């Protein structure tokens, strides 16, 4: 099934020098969050088990449902027999939920985001969609809407279906699990942080008390400041572990003005053995690499004019050309020392030009006539998980249409000029 889901995707060539990072995992990726620039990737398009990293999709749908006022933070959800049965399984990450008892969406969400509580996750799914069956449909639909590839959701939690007490979603295998590629996982994380950055307010909590639970919920993300694998700037996002998926982690950290997203899937130690700490050891290597070798740079300011493309010709206007410039700065993440590897590229909207490459008056001030994009001429390019940074190229001033008299005189002048040029050539031929 996994093999069938793998899609061949054309991606930029990878430099062999990157292999020195030597990440011990079946798949891995590093992405700068604001630009979507991929800084490192390994086996990034193969669909693999994601375990509880699945809960990031549940979180996304929950935030969306709150935004759309389908549910509320203080709304109480009655615990079903199914949720109760899953929640009391001590072999799984859980907070015990009593059947028939009510908990708020906020309480259930904190249990899911901090402690990866599986029963609480299913309760949220039921609150949003009425059943986990319908919620899984929403998960797959949202993944498609977000443009993800190489994925399949079969439950809301990331558990193996065999752990769902015989109540797994109809049409899915009895021992099936959620799968996704590292690229898709990073893209989901990026979308979650972009649309609902408040998720970090909860994923960054090291521990918290849950009603009726004697011990505090301890965050499974041991890279949070103050925990055993503490790393400066780490504030999310989600761990995941099953026998099928191995030890997984989607992490994020911010230093200065740069936020990085990392994904490791089935992380191992240097001897190829899976250990709980392996995902954090490998993530640290990736974060160190990103923060030590890359930085955010504003390559081109707003009002930038591309050399050789400072203006466009205009026909039928009071002026014969109009100046053009960018309407916003372009900020990108760059490998240190590679600023000169980027060149500006002007791309005009040819639909706005006539066959002679001219704009036709009237032309509005600030009219979008193309884009300013970047061309990378270096050796280390993994591409982007989203559209690369660019800016609109717009007109600096308006150009009004000339009146009929001026246009007529220009036409006459052009005609006379053509006659004169023709005569001059003929005369020249006599000598």
Coordinates of C-alpha atoms in Angstrom, one line a residue, residues 36 82 170 217 272 351 399:
X36 CA 9.1 27.4 2.6
X82 CA -15.4 4.3 22.4
X170 CA -14.8 1.3 7.9
X217 CA 0.9 15.6 31.8
X272 CA 20.9 1.7 13.1
X351 CA -1.3 39.1 -22.0
X399 CA -0.3 57.1 -18.3

